[in-house]
Short mmCIF file of C-alpha atoms in Angstrom, two decimals:
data_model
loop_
_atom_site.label_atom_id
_atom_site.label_comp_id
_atom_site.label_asym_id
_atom_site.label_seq_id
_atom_site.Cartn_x
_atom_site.Cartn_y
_atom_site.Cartn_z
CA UNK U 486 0.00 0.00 0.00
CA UNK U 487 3.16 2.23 0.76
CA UNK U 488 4.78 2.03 -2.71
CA UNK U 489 1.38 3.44 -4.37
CA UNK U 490 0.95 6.03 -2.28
CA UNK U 491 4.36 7.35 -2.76
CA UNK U 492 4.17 6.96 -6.54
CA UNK U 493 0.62 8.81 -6.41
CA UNK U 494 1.99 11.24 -3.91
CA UNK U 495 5.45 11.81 -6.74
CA UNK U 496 3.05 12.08 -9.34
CA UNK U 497 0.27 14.77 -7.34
CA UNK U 498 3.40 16.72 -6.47
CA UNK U 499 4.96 16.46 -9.89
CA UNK U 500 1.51 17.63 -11.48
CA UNK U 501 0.37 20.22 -9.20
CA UNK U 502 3.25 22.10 -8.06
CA UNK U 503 5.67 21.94 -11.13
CA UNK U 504 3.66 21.56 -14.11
CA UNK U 505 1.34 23.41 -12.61
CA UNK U 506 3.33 26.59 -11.52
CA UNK U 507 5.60 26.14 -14.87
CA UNK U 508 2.60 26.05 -16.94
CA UNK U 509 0.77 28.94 -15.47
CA UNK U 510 3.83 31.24 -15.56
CA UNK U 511 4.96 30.36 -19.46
CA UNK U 512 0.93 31.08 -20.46
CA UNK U 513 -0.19 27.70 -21.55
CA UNK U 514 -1.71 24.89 -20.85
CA UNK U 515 -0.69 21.10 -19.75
CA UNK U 516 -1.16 20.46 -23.91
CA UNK U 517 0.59 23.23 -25.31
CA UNK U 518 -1.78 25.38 -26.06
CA UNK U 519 -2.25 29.07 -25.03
CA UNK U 520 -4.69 30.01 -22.36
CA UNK U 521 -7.62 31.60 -23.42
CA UNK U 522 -8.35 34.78 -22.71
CA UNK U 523 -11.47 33.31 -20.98
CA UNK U 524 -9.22 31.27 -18.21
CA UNK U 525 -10.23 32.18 -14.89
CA UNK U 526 -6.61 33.21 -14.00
CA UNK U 527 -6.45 35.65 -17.08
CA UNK U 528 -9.98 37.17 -15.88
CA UNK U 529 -8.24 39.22 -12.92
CA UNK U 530 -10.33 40.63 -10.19
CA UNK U 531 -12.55 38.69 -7.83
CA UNK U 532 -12.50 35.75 -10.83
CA UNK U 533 -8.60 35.37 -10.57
CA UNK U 534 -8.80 35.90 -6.78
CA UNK U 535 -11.42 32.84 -6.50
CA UNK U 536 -9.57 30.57 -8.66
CA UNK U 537 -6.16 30.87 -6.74
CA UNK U 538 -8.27 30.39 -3.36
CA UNK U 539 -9.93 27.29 -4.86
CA UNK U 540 -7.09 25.73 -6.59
CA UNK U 541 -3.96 26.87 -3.85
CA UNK U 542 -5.02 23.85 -1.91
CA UNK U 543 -4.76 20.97 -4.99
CA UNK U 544 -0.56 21.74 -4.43
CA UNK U 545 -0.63 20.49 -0.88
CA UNK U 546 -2.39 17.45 -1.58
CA UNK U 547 0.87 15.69 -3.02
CA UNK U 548 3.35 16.68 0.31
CA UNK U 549 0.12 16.00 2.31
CA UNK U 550 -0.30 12.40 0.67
CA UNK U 551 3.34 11.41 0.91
CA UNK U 552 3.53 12.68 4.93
CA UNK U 553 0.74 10.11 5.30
CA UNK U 554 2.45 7.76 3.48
CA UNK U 555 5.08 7.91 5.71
CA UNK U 556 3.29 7.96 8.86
CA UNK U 557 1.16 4.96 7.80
CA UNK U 558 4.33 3.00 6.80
CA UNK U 559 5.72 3.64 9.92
CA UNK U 560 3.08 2.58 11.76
CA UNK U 561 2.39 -0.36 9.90
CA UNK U 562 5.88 -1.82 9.61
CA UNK U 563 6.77 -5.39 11.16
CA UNK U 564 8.01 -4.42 14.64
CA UNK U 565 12.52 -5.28 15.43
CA UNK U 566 12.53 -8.48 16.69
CA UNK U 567 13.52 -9.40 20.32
CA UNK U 568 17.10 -9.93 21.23
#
């Protein structure tokens, strides 16, 4: 259970912070193309200000996953034998 929860906590934090941040900064989107001039984050004002509060959260979820992760594989490991 571990070893997919790391990989989907790698990927989350791959996707949301980095691509994310990257893509948003260069203009475009995940594909390529450019963002429309329609894009919530292009709208400025309250629009802009909504969609950063709403979406600001999705590049915890990654770290957030993988502190889990460990905690759970801690928890859940065989415990040192007696000697």
């Amino acid at each position: 259970v571990a070893v997919p929860a790391a990989a989907g906590a790698a990927l989350l934090t791959f996707l949301w912070t980095l691509l994310g941040a990257i893509t948003q900064v260069m203009g475009v989107t995940i594909r390529g193309d450019d963002i429309p001039a329609s894009f919530p984050s292009e709208a400025g004002g309250w629009e802009a200000a909504w969609f950063y509060l709403c979406y600001t959260p999705l590049v915890l979820w990654g770290p957030l996953l993988a502190v889990l992760t460990v905690a759970y594989w801690k928890r859940r490991r065989p415990a040192p034998p007696d000697c």
